[in-house]
Amino acid sequence: MSQKPSFYITTAISYPNGVPHMGHAYEAIATDCIARFKRLDGYDVRFLTGTDEHGIKMLQTAQKAGLTPRELVARNTPRFEAMVEAFDLSNDDFIHTTEERHARSSQAIWNRMAANGDIYKSTYAGWYSVRDEAYYAEDETTLNDQSVRVGPQGTPVEWVEEESYFFRLSAYQDRLLAYYRDNPGFIMPEARRNEVVSFVSGGLQDLSISRTTFDWGIPVPGDDKHIMYVWVDALTNYITALGYPDTDGELFRRFWPADVHVIGKDIIRFHAVYWPAFLWSAGLEAPKRVFGHGFLFNRGEKMSKSVGNVVDPFDLAQTYGVDAIRYFFLREVSFGHDGSYSHEAIVNRMNADLANDLGNLAQRSLSMVAKNLDGVVPQPGPLSPEDEAMLALADGMLEKAREAMENQAVHLYLNAVWAVVAEANRYFAAQAPWALRKTDPARMATVLWVTGEVVRQVAILAQPVMPQSAARLLDLVAVPPDARSFAALGAAGRLPAGQALPPPVGVFPRYVEPEAGA
RNA sequence: GGCAGCGUAGCUCAGUUGGUGAGAGCGCCGGAUUCAUAACCCGGAGGUCGGCGGUUCAAGUCCGCCCGCUGCUACCA
């Protein structure tokens, strides 16, 4: 039994009716970074991602492709698993909603909600457009000039009544509002919380939670004519992966309620309104936080197939490198806001922050150690005020990083770390160890030691964003594997004098444009 | 329409409860330097802080109006 505090974090499950795009990868990268950060900070972390494989869209996409839904799943889901691999995600589990464990879990939560009196059978009635395959509210429809009722798209609608099970969502309005009030950090960022509070305050209607018009889903227990509404199915994945309905199991007891569900801002409502209500109905606790991140835009434009600017995440990783891409999106985009990216922006970031600032700092200091000190970490002499100030800044990174990460402000954590990198370059230039080489070798040694120590700490703190590159950097300063957690930051883990270092090599290459027309 | 938020240097944005001369990064220009991945370091360039009016000894920072932009306004996910 671990004595560490637990931390359960999830991404939304991806809908694999197409191939992964950069938005999927972005969410996964950000969540991975948070998960890695917490692990290094001493938490027992459980990180879940996966795919949401049921629903009418899967069925329709499959039919268009002449496949069964199961065949479509078999074709597309591996691409999402490959993405997880390609972007170095450290997830502990990958759930597919078509797995048997998930059917069992979903039916169990359904039964619990039903036993609690929150599910009842009625008819779902509304204006349905066959062409749009969608229901519309009365006030979304209009009578056209031929007195035919049409939907917002101008397509004819007809009154349809379908038998359906309903969830008594209306009964949870007060409890939800109280929960939002008592847990101001439940919905983040704040702008999203305001929207949800405003929405729930406007009153909640019961929710139709079953369908009879198609069968690609999990059957309703005891009534095979119905399958579960996709969101009951999808949301439940978060507890399926902890072994639900075995609430006495090790995983469930340790990790539920979840600490953070990282999701796109478009599905906030399902997570911040329906999900807590479902859980309460089933006698379970609501998650502690739902964080809605923003969307990514390619040169300011929404990615869309018709515009032809959909970017393949695998291509990006191939072109710039996995770590550079991870760093770019997490540093450049304020987490929770929309972001924009372009070739120029990516190159600029990776060259400026990685190659010029951090990579060059390591290279210029370590190469002096190699050339002038036989590649051995020097013994520092008395520390000057400048040395002390530099070390104090490095030692202060963890606190700032933690503070930022408490609120999933990933970009602020990186800002804090790179501010120290910038200061280290200023320190190095001001101390000019290359000039001290002849005038005061002992002083040069001290400057190089201080700089190496800063590199060590920065590298430890860079691991959540760039696991591979940070590891190589740590190799260069000969930090053993068991001294790479945040516990080794600060005075606790100073670079040991006398330690032999490997020959320095560049870790962050500059991106150079391929020769035009070559 | 209603509710919420935003509009600060070329670009992306910081700017606590109103108060020394309005900031950062990138881009740009100039300088210095050569330890280093033509990188780093120093300096500069001077933006009506969306517009108008008001409160105040004092407003980017509060109030009102206007202009522009964005999000939410339930069962497609």
Coordinates of C-alpha atoms (C1' of nucleotides) in Angstrom, one line a residue:
Chain A
M1 CA 0.0 0.0 0.0
S2 CA 1.4 3.3 -1.1
Q3 CA 1.4 6.1 1.4
K4 CA 1.5 8.6 -1.4
P5 CA -1.6 10.8 -1.9
S6 CA -3.6 9.7 -4.9
F7 CA -4.4 11.6 -8.1
Y8 CA -6.8 10.4 -10.7
I9 CA -6.8 12.3 -14.0
T10 CA -8.6 11.6 -17.3
T11 CA -8.9 12.8 -20.8
A12 CA -12.3 12.7 -22.5
I13 CA -12.6 9.6 -24.5
S14 CA -12.1 10.3 -28.2
Y15 CA -14.8 9.5 -30.7
P16 CA -13.1 7.4 -33.4
N17 CA -15.5 7.9 -36.3
G18 CA -12.5 9.5 -38.0
V19 CA -8.8 9.7 -37.5
P20 CA -7.1 11.6 -34.7
H21 CA -6.5 15.3 -35.3
M22 CA -4.3 17.7 -33.4
G23 CA -7.1 18.6 -31.0
H24 CA -7.2 15.0 -29.7
A25 CA -3.4 15.0 -29.3
Y26 CA -3.5 18.4 -27.5
E27 CA -5.9 17.3 -24.8
A28 CA -3.9 14.1 -24.4
I29 CA -0.5 15.9 -24.2
A30 CA -1.8 18.4 -21.6
T31 CA -3.3 15.7 -19.5
D32 CA -0.1 13.7 -19.7
C33 CA 1.9 16.7 -18.6
I34 CA -0.2 17.2 -15.6
A35 CA -0.1 13.5 -14.8
R36 CA 3.7 13.4 -15.1
F37 CA 4.0 16.5 -13.0
K38 CA 2.0 15.0 -10.2
R39 CA 3.9 11.7 -10.3
L40 CA 7.2 13.5 -10.1
D41 CA 5.8 15.5 -7.2
G42 CA 5.2 12.4 -5.2
Y43 CA 1.6 11.5 -6.0
D44 CA 0.3 8.0 -6.8
V45 CA -1.2 8.9 -10.2
R46 CA -3.8 7.1 -12.3
F47 CA -4.1 8.5 -15.8
L48 CA -6.8 7.3 -18.1
T49 CA -7.6 7.9 -21.7
G50 CA -9.5 5.9 -24.3
T51 CA -12.1 5.8 -27.0
D52 CA -15.9 6.2 -27.1
E53 CA -17.0 3.7 -29.6
H54 CA -20.7 3.6 -29.5
G55 CA -23.4 5.9 -30.9
I56 CA -25.3 6.8 -34.0
K57 CA -22.4 8.6 -35.6
M58 CA -20.3 5.5 -35.5
L59 CA -23.1 3.5 -37.0
Q60 CA -23.7 6.1 -39.8
T61 CA -20.0 6.4 -40.6
A62 CA -19.7 2.7 -40.7
Q63 CA -22.7 2.3 -43.0
K64 CA -21.3 4.9 -45.4
A65 CA -18.0 3.0 -45.5
G66 CA -19.8 -0.3 -46.0
L67 CA -18.6 -1.6 -42.7
T68 CA -20.2 -2.8 -39.5
P69 CA -19.7 -0.5 -36.6
R70 CA -17.4 -3.0 -35.0
E71 CA -15.3 -3.1 -38.1
L72 CA -15.1 0.7 -38.1
V73 CA -13.9 0.6 -34.5
A74 CA -11.3 -2.0 -35.5
R75 CA -10.1 0.2 -38.3
N76 CA -10.0 3.6 -36.4
T77 CA -9.2 2.9 -32.8
P78 CA -5.7 1.7 -33.4
R79 CA -4.9 5.1 -34.8
F80 CA -5.8 6.6 -31.4
E81 CA -3.7 4.0 -29.6
A82 CA -0.9 4.9 -32.0
M83 CA -1.3 8.5 -31.1
V84 CA -0.9 7.7 -27.5
E85 CA 2.3 5.9 -28.3
A86 CA 3.6 8.6 -30.6
F87 CA 3.1 11.4 -28.1
D88 CA 4.7 9.6 -25.2
L89 CA 1.6 9.5 -23.1
S90 CA 2.0 7.9 -19.7
N91 CA -1.5 6.6 -19.3
D92 CA -2.1 3.7 -17.0
D93 CA -5.1 2.4 -18.9
F94 CA -6.8 2.8 -22.2
I95 CA -10.5 2.2 -22.2
H96 CA -12.7 1.2 -25.1
T97 CA -16.4 1.6 -24.4
T98 CA -17.1 -1.6 -26.4
E99 CA -15.2 -3.6 -23.8
E100 CA -17.1 -6.1 -21.8
R101 CA -16.0 -4.5 -18.5
H102 CA -17.7 -1.3 -19.7
A103 CA -21.0 -2.9 -20.5
R104 CA -21.1 -4.4 -17.1
S105 CA -20.2 -1.1 -15.5
S106 CA -22.7 0.9 -17.4
Q107 CA -25.5 -1.5 -16.7
A108 CA -24.6 -1.4 -13.1
I109 CA -24.8 2.3 -12.8
W110 CA -28.0 2.3 -14.7
N111 CA -29.5 -0.2 -12.2
R112 CA -28.3 1.9 -9.3
M113 CA -29.9 5.0 -10.7
A114 CA -33.1 3.0 -11.4
A115 CA -33.1 1.6 -7.9
N116 CA -32.8 5.1 -6.6
G117 CA -36.0 6.0 -8.4
D118 CA -34.4 8.3 -10.9
I119 CA -35.2 6.4 -14.1
Y120 CA -38.7 6.2 -15.5
K121 CA -40.2 5.2 -18.8
S122 CA -42.1 7.7 -20.8
T123 CA -42.3 8.9 -24.4
Y124 CA -39.9 11.3 -25.9
A125 CA -41.8 13.6 -28.2
G126 CA -40.6 16.3 -30.4
W127 CA -40.2 17.8 -33.9
Y128 CA -37.9 15.5 -35.7
S129 CA -36.2 16.1 -39.0
V130 CA -35.5 13.0 -40.9
R131 CA -33.1 14.7 -43.1
D132 CA -31.1 16.3 -40.3
E133 CA -31.6 13.2 -38.1
A134 CA -32.2 15.6 -35.2
Y135 CA -34.9 16.7 -32.8
Y136 CA -35.7 20.4 -32.5
A137 CA -37.5 22.4 -29.9
E138 CA -40.8 23.9 -30.8
D139 CA -39.3 27.4 -31.0
E140 CA -36.5 26.3 -33.3
T141 CA -39.1 25.4 -35.9
T142 CA -41.1 27.7 -38.2
L143 CA -43.8 27.4 -40.7
N144 CA -42.6 28.1 -44.2
D145 CA -44.6 29.8 -46.9
Q146 CA -46.2 26.5 -47.8
S147 CA -47.4 26.0 -44.2
V148 CA -44.9 23.2 -43.7
R149 CA -43.1 23.2 -40.4
V150 CA -39.4 23.2 -40.9
G151 CA -36.3 23.1 -38.7
P152 CA -33.4 25.6 -38.4
Q153 CA -31.9 24.1 -41.5
G154 CA -35.0 24.6 -43.4
T155 CA -35.8 20.8 -43.6
P156 CA -39.3 19.6 -42.9
V157 CA -39.9 18.2 -39.4
E158 CA -42.6 15.9 -38.2
W159 CA -44.0 15.2 -34.7
V160 CA -42.5 12.0 -33.4
E161 CA -43.1 10.2 -30.2
E162 CA -40.6 7.5 -29.1
E163 CA -40.6 5.4 -26.0
S164 CA -37.7 6.3 -23.9
Y165 CA -36.3 6.1 -20.4
F166 CA -35.8 9.3 -18.6
F167 CA -33.4 10.4 -15.9
R168 CA -34.8 12.6 -13.2
L169 CA -32.3 15.3 -13.8
S170 CA -34.7 18.0 -12.6
A171 CA -34.5 16.6 -9.1
Y172 CA -30.8 17.5 -8.9
Q173 CA -30.9 21.2 -9.7
D174 CA -30.6 22.4 -6.2
R175 CA -27.9 19.9 -5.3
L176 CA -25.9 20.9 -8.3
L177 CA -26.1 24.6 -7.6
A178 CA -25.1 23.9 -4.0
Y179 CA -22.1 21.9 -5.2
Y180 CA -21.0 24.6 -7.6
R181 CA -21.3 27.1 -4.8
D182 CA -19.4 25.1 -2.2
N183 CA -16.8 23.9 -4.6
P184 CA -15.8 27.0 -6.7
G185 CA -13.0 25.0 -8.2
F186 CA -15.2 22.3 -9.6
I187 CA -15.6 23.8 -13.0
M188 CA -12.6 25.5 -14.5
P189 CA -11.7 27.8 -16.0
E190 CA -14.0 30.3 -14.3
A191 CA -15.7 31.5 -17.4
R192 CA -17.0 28.0 -18.0
R193 CA -18.3 27.8 -14.5
N194 CA -20.4 30.9 -14.9
E195 CA -21.9 29.5 -18.0
V196 CA -22.9 26.2 -16.3
V197 CA -24.3 27.9 -13.2
S198 CA -26.3 30.2 -15.4
F199 CA -27.5 27.2 -17.4
V200 CA -28.5 25.1 -14.4
S201 CA -30.1 28.1 -12.7
G202 CA -32.4 28.4 -15.6
G203 CA -34.0 25.1 -14.6
L204 CA -33.4 21.5 -15.6
Q205 CA -35.6 19.1 -17.5
D206 CA -35.4 15.4 -17.2
L207 CA -33.1 13.8 -19.7
S208 CA -34.0 11.1 -22.2
I209 CA -31.4 8.4 -21.6
S210 CA -32.3 5.6 -24.0
R211 CA -32.8 5.1 -27.7
T212 CA -34.8 2.6 -29.7
T213 CA -34.0 3.9 -33.2
F214 CA -30.6 2.1 -33.5
D215 CA -28.8 -0.6 -31.7
W216 CA -25.1 0.3 -31.6
G217 CA -24.8 0.7 -27.9
I218 CA -25.1 -0.9 -24.5
P219 CA -28.5 -2.5 -23.9
V220 CA -30.7 -1.2 -21.1
P221 CA -30.8 -3.8 -18.4
G222 CA -34.0 -5.8 -18.7
D223 CA -35.2 -4.0 -21.8
D224 CA -33.2 -5.0 -24.9
K225 CA -35.3 -2.9 -27.2
H226 CA -33.5 0.1 -25.8
I227 CA -29.8 1.1 -25.8
M228 CA -28.4 3.6 -23.4
Y229 CA -28.1 7.2 -24.5
V230 CA -24.5 7.8 -25.4
W231 CA -23.6 10.1 -22.5
V232 CA -24.6 7.6 -19.9
D233 CA -22.4 5.1 -21.7
A234 CA -19.5 7.5 -22.3
L235 CA -19.3 9.2 -18.9
T236 CA -19.3 6.0 -17.1
N237 CA -15.9 5.1 -18.6
Y238 CA -14.2 7.0 -15.9
I239 CA -15.4 4.6 -13.2
T240 CA -15.3 1.5 -15.4
A241 CA -11.6 1.9 -15.5
L242 CA -11.5 1.9 -11.7
G243 CA -13.3 -1.4 -11.6
Y244 CA -16.8 -0.3 -11.1
P245 CA -19.2 -1.8 -10.0
D246 CA -16.6 -3.1 -7.6
T247 CA -16.5 -0.1 -5.4
D248 CA -14.7 -2.0 -2.7
G249 CA -11.8 -2.8 -5.1
E250 CA -8.4 -1.3 -4.6
L251 CA -8.5 1.0 -7.6
F252 CA -11.9 2.4 -6.9
R253 CA -11.3 3.1 -3.2
R254 CA -8.0 4.7 -4.0
F255 CA -8.8 6.9 -7.0
W256 CA -12.5 7.8 -6.9
P257 CA -13.6 10.6 -6.9
A258 CA -11.4 11.8 -9.8
D259 CA -9.2 14.8 -9.2
V260 CA -9.5 16.2 -12.7
H261 CA -11.4 15.4 -15.8
V262 CA -9.7 17.2 -18.7
I263 CA -12.1 17.8 -21.5
G264 CA -12.9 20.1 -24.4
K265 CA -15.0 23.2 -23.6
D266 CA -17.7 21.9 -25.8
I267 CA -18.6 19.0 -23.5
I268 CA -18.5 20.9 -20.2
R269 CA -22.2 20.5 -19.6
F270 CA -22.2 16.7 -19.8
H271 CA -19.4 16.6 -17.3
A272 CA -20.5 19.3 -15.0
V273 CA -24.2 18.7 -14.9
Y274 CA -25.2 15.3 -16.1
W275 CA -22.2 13.4 -14.7
P276 CA -22.5 14.5 -11.0
A277 CA -26.2 13.9 -11.1
F278 CA -25.7 10.4 -12.5
L279 CA -23.1 9.7 -9.8
W280 CA -25.1 11.0 -7.0
S281 CA -28.1 9.0 -8.1
A282 CA -26.0 5.9 -8.1
G283 CA -24.7 6.7 -4.6
L284 CA -21.2 7.8 -5.7
E285 CA -19.2 11.0 -5.2
A286 CA -18.9 13.7 -7.9
P287 CA -15.4 14.4 -9.4
K288 CA -13.4 17.2 -7.8
R289 CA -12.8 19.1 -10.9
V290 CA -13.8 19.4 -14.5
F291 CA -11.4 21.4 -16.6
G292 CA -12.5 22.6 -20.1
H293 CA -9.7 23.4 -22.4
G294 CA -9.9 25.5 -25.5
F295 CA -9.7 24.7 -29.2
L296 CA -6.7 24.9 -31.5
F297 CA -6.8 26.9 -34.7
N298 CA -4.6 26.6 -37.6
R299 CA -3.4 30.1 -38.5
G300 CA -6.4 31.4 -36.7
E301 CA -8.8 29.3 -38.7
K302 CA -10.8 26.5 -37.3
M303 CA -9.5 23.2 -38.7
S304 CA -12.0 21.7 -41.1
K305 CA -11.9 19.2 -43.8
S306 CA -13.4 21.6 -46.3
V307 CA -10.9 24.3 -45.7
G308 CA -8.2 21.6 -46.0
N309 CA -6.2 22.7 -43.0
V310 CA -6.6 19.7 -40.9
V311 CA -3.3 18.9 -39.4
D312 CA -2.2 15.3 -38.8
P313 CA -0.6 15.1 -35.4
F314 CA 1.7 12.4 -36.6
D315 CA 3.0 14.7 -39.3
L316 CA 3.7 17.4 -36.7
A317 CA 5.6 15.0 -34.4
Q318 CA 7.5 13.7 -37.4
T319 CA 8.4 17.2 -38.6
Y320 CA 9.4 19.0 -35.4
G321 CA 9.8 16.2 -32.9
V322 CA 7.5 15.0 -30.2
D323 CA 9.0 17.0 -27.4
A324 CA 9.1 20.2 -29.4
I325 CA 5.4 19.8 -30.2
R326 CA 4.5 19.0 -26.7
Y327 CA 6.4 22.0 -25.5
F328 CA 5.0 24.3 -28.1
F329 CA 1.4 23.6 -27.4
L330 CA 1.7 23.7 -23.7
R331 CA 3.8 26.8 -23.5
E332 CA 2.2 28.8 -26.3
V333 CA -1.4 28.2 -25.5
S334 CA -2.8 29.5 -22.3
F335 CA -4.4 26.3 -21.0
G336 CA -8.2 26.8 -20.9
H337 CA -8.2 29.3 -23.8
D338 CA -8.3 28.7 -27.5
G339 CA -4.9 28.7 -29.2
S340 CA -3.4 29.1 -32.6
Y341 CA -0.5 27.5 -34.3
S342 CA 1.5 27.7 -37.5
H343 CA 4.7 26.5 -38.9
E344 CA 6.3 29.9 -38.1
A345 CA 5.1 29.9 -34.5
I346 CA 6.3 26.4 -33.8
V347 CA 9.7 27.0 -35.3
N348 CA 10.0 30.3 -33.5
R349 CA 9.2 28.7 -30.1
M350 CA 11.4 25.7 -30.5
N351 CA 14.4 27.7 -31.7
A352 CA 14.0 30.5 -29.2
D353 CA 13.1 28.6 -26.0
L354 CA 14.6 25.2 -26.6
A355 CA 17.6 25.5 -28.9
N356 CA 18.8 29.1 -28.1
D357 CA 17.8 29.4 -24.4
L358 CA 17.8 26.0 -22.7
G359 CA 19.9 23.9 -25.2
N360 CA 22.5 26.6 -25.6
L361 CA 22.7 27.2 -21.9
A362 CA 23.5 23.6 -21.3
Q363 CA 25.9 23.4 -24.2
R364 CA 27.9 26.5 -23.3
S365 CA 28.3 25.6 -19.7
L366 CA 28.8 21.9 -20.0
S367 CA 31.3 22.3 -22.9
M368 CA 33.4 24.5 -20.7
V369 CA 33.3 21.8 -18.0
A370 CA 34.4 19.3 -20.5
K371 CA 37.2 21.4 -22.0
N372 CA 38.6 23.1 -18.8
L373 CA 37.7 20.8 -16.0
D374 CA 38.2 17.4 -17.5
G375 CA 34.5 16.8 -17.7
V376 CA 34.2 16.6 -13.9
V377 CA 31.7 18.6 -11.8
P378 CA 33.9 21.2 -10.0
Q379 CA 33.9 21.9 -6.4
P380 CA 32.3 25.4 -5.9
G381 CA 34.2 27.9 -3.9
P382 CA 32.6 30.6 -1.7
L383 CA 29.3 31.7 -3.3
S384 CA 29.0 35.3 -4.4
P385 CA 25.7 37.2 -4.0
E386 CA 25.1 36.6 -7.7
D387 CA 25.5 32.9 -7.2
E388 CA 23.2 32.9 -4.3
A389 CA 20.6 34.8 -6.2
M390 CA 20.8 32.5 -9.1
L391 CA 20.4 29.4 -7.0
A392 CA 17.6 31.0 -5.0
L393 CA 15.7 31.6 -8.3
A394 CA 16.2 28.0 -9.3
D395 CA 15.2 26.7 -5.9
G396 CA 12.1 28.8 -6.1
M397 CA 10.8 27.2 -9.4
L398 CA 9.1 24.3 -7.7
E399 CA 6.8 26.4 -5.6
K400 CA 5.7 28.5 -8.5
A401 CA 5.2 25.5 -10.7
R402 CA 3.1 23.8 -8.1
E403 CA 1.0 26.9 -7.6
A404 CA 0.3 27.0 -11.3
M405 CA -0.4 23.4 -11.6
E406 CA -2.9 23.4 -8.8
N407 CA -5.1 25.1 -11.3
Q408 CA -3.9 23.3 -14.4
A409 CA -2.1 26.5 -15.5
V410 CA 0.4 24.5 -17.5
H411 CA 1.6 27.5 -19.4
L412 CA 2.3 29.4 -16.2
Y413 CA 4.3 26.6 -14.8
L414 CA 6.5 26.6 -18.0
N415 CA 6.8 30.4 -17.9
A416 CA 8.2 30.1 -14.4
V417 CA 10.8 27.5 -15.4
W418 CA 11.8 29.3 -18.6
A419 CA 12.1 32.6 -16.7
V420 CA 14.9 30.9 -14.7
V421 CA 16.5 29.7 -18.0
A422 CA 16.6 33.3 -19.2
E423 CA 18.1 34.5 -15.9
A424 CA 20.7 31.8 -16.1
N425 CA 21.8 33.0 -19.5
R426 CA 22.1 36.5 -18.1
Y427 CA 24.0 35.2 -15.1
F428 CA 26.4 33.3 -17.4
A429 CA 27.0 36.3 -19.6
A430 CA 27.6 38.6 -16.6
Q431 CA 29.9 36.2 -14.8
A432 CA 31.8 35.4 -18.1
P433 CA 33.5 32.2 -17.0
W434 CA 35.4 32.1 -20.3
A435 CA 37.2 35.3 -19.1
L436 CA 37.8 33.9 -15.6
R437 CA 39.5 30.9 -17.1
K438 CA 42.9 32.7 -17.0
T439 CA 42.3 35.2 -14.3
D440 CA 40.5 33.2 -11.6
P441 CA 40.0 29.5 -12.4
A442 CA 38.5 28.8 -9.0
R443 CA 35.9 31.4 -9.6
M444 CA 35.2 30.0 -13.1
A445 CA 34.7 26.6 -11.5
T446 CA 32.1 28.1 -9.1
V447 CA 30.2 29.8 -12.0
L448 CA 30.2 26.6 -14.0
W449 CA 29.0 24.6 -11.0
V450 CA 26.1 27.0 -10.3
T451 CA 25.1 26.9 -13.9
G452 CA 25.2 23.2 -14.0
E453 CA 23.1 23.1 -10.9
V454 CA 20.5 25.3 -12.6
V455 CA 20.5 23.0 -15.6
R456 CA 19.9 20.1 -13.4
Q457 CA 16.9 21.6 -11.7
V458 CA 15.5 22.9 -15.0
A459 CA 15.8 19.5 -16.5
I460 CA 14.0 17.9 -13.7
L461 CA 11.2 20.3 -14.0
A462 CA 11.1 20.0 -17.8
Q463 CA 10.3 16.2 -17.6
P464 CA 6.5 16.5 -17.5
V465 CA 6.6 18.5 -20.8
M466 CA 9.5 16.9 -22.6
P467 CA 10.1 13.5 -21.1
Q468 CA 12.7 12.4 -23.7
S469 CA 14.7 15.6 -24.0
A470 CA 14.7 16.2 -20.3
A471 CA 16.0 12.7 -19.7
R472 CA 18.9 13.3 -22.1
L473 CA 19.6 16.6 -20.4
L474 CA 19.7 14.8 -17.0
D475 CA 22.0 12.2 -18.5
L476 CA 24.4 15.0 -19.4
V477 CA 24.6 16.2 -15.8
A478 CA 24.8 12.6 -14.7
V479 CA 21.7 12.6 -12.5
P480 CA 20.9 9.0 -11.6
P481 CA 17.4 7.7 -12.3
D482 CA 16.4 7.8 -8.6
A483 CA 17.3 11.5 -8.3
R484 CA 15.0 12.9 -10.9
S485 CA 11.8 13.5 -9.0
F486 CA 10.9 16.8 -7.5
A487 CA 12.2 15.6 -4.2
A488 CA 15.7 16.1 -5.6
L489 CA 15.0 19.8 -6.4
G490 CA 16.5 22.6 -4.4
A491 CA 19.3 22.2 -1.8
A492 CA 18.3 18.5 -1.3
G493 CA 20.0 17.4 -4.5
R494 CA 22.8 19.8 -5.5
L495 CA 25.1 18.7 -8.3
P496 CA 27.8 16.6 -6.6
A497 CA 31.4 17.8 -7.0
G498 CA 33.7 15.2 -8.5
Q499 CA 31.0 13.6 -10.6
A500 CA 32.3 12.7 -14.0
L501 CA 30.0 13.9 -16.8
P502 CA 29.6 12.4 -20.3
P503 CA 30.7 14.5 -23.3
P504 CA 28.1 17.2 -23.9
V505 CA 25.9 16.8 -26.9
G506 CA 23.2 19.1 -28.2
V507 CA 19.7 18.1 -26.9
F508 CA 17.6 20.7 -28.7
P509 CA 18.6 21.2 -32.3
R510 CA 17.6 24.3 -34.1
Y511 CA 15.0 23.8 -36.7
V512 CA 16.5 24.9 -40.1
E513 CA 14.2 25.3 -43.1
P514 CA 14.9 22.8 -45.8
E515 CA 16.6 24.3 -48.8
A516 CA 14.0 25.8 -51.0
G517 CA 13.8 24.1 -54.4
A518 CA 16.7 21.8 -53.5
Chain B
rG1 C1' -33.2 39.3 -27.6
rG2 C1' -31.2 37.8 -22.5
rC3 C1' -26.8 36.6 -19.5
rA4 C1' -21.3 36.6 -19.2
rG5 C1' -16.6 38.1 -20.9
rC6 C1' -13.2 40.6 -23.9
rG7 C1' -11.0 45.0 -26.9
rU8 C1' -3.3 47.5 -23.7
rA9 C1' 3.3 48.4 -28.3
rG10 C1' 3.7 45.1 -35.5
rC11 C1' 2.2 40.0 -33.3
rU12 C1' 0.7 37.1 -28.6
rC13 C1' -0.5 38.8 -24.1
rA14 C1' 0.6 40.5 -18.2
rG15 C1' -1.3 44.3 -15.7
rU16 C1' -3.5 42.6 -7.1
rU17 C1' -8.3 45.8 -3.4
rG18 C1' -7.6 53.0 -8.5
rG19 C1' -1.6 56.4 -7.0
rU20 C1' 6.3 57.1 -8.1
rG21 C1' 7.8 57.9 -15.4
rA22 C1' 2.3 51.8 -18.6
rG23 C1' 5.2 46.1 -18.9
rA24 C1' 6.9 40.8 -20.9
rG25 C1' 8.0 37.5 -24.9
rC26 C1' 8.5 37.3 -30.1
rG27 C1' 9.5 40.5 -34.4
rC28 C1' 12.5 45.0 -35.7
rC29 C1' 16.9 48.5 -35.2
rG30 C1' 21.7 49.6 -32.9
rG31 C1' 25.8 47.9 -29.8
rA32 C1' 28.9 44.4 -27.4
rU33 C1' 30.9 39.5 -27.4
rU34 C1' 33.0 34.8 -29.0
rC35 C1' 32.1 30.1 -23.7
rA36 C1' 28.0 28.3 -26.9
rU37 C1' 23.3 25.3 -31.4
rA38 C1' 25.3 32.6 -36.4
rA39 C1' 23.1 31.2 -30.2
rC40 C1' 23.7 34.4 -25.5
rC41 C1' 24.2 39.6 -23.3
rC42 C1' 23.3 45.2 -23.4
rG43 C1' 20.4 49.3 -25.3
rG44 C1' 16.5 51.4 -28.3
rA45 C1' 12.3 51.5 -30.9
rG46 C1' 8.0 55.4 -28.0
rG47 C1' 1.3 52.2 -27.7
rU48 C1' -5.1 58.3 -27.8
rC49 C1' -4.2 51.4 -22.6
rG50 C1' -11.7 50.5 -28.4
rG51 C1' -14.6 55.6 -28.4
rC52 C1' -17.3 59.5 -25.5
rG53 C1' -18.7 61.3 -20.8
rG54 C1' -18.5 60.9 -15.4
rU55 C1' -16.7 60.0 -10.1
rU56 C1' -11.9 61.3 -7.7
rC57 C1' -6.5 65.1 -5.3
rA58 C1' -5.4 60.7 -8.7
rA59 C1' -8.2 55.7 -13.5
rG60 C1' -5.7 51.0 -18.2
rU61 C1' -7.6 49.9 -13.0
rC62 C1' -14.5 52.4 -10.6
rC63 C1' -19.6 54.2 -13.0
rG64 C1' -22.7 55.3 -17.5
rC65 C1' -23.4 55.2 -22.7
rC66 C1' -21.6 53.8 -27.6
rC67 C1' -18.7 50.7 -31.2
rG68 C1' -16.4 46.0 -32.3
rC69 C1' -15.5 40.7 -31.0
rU70 C1' -16.4 36.0 -28.4
rG71 C1' -19.0 32.4 -25.3
rC72 C1' -23.6 30.4 -23.2
rU73 C1' -28.9 30.4 -23.9
rA74 C1' -30.3 21.6 -23.0
rC75 C1' -31.1 16.3 -24.8
rC76 C1' -25.8 15.9 -32.7
rA77 C1' -21.8 14.5 -30.1

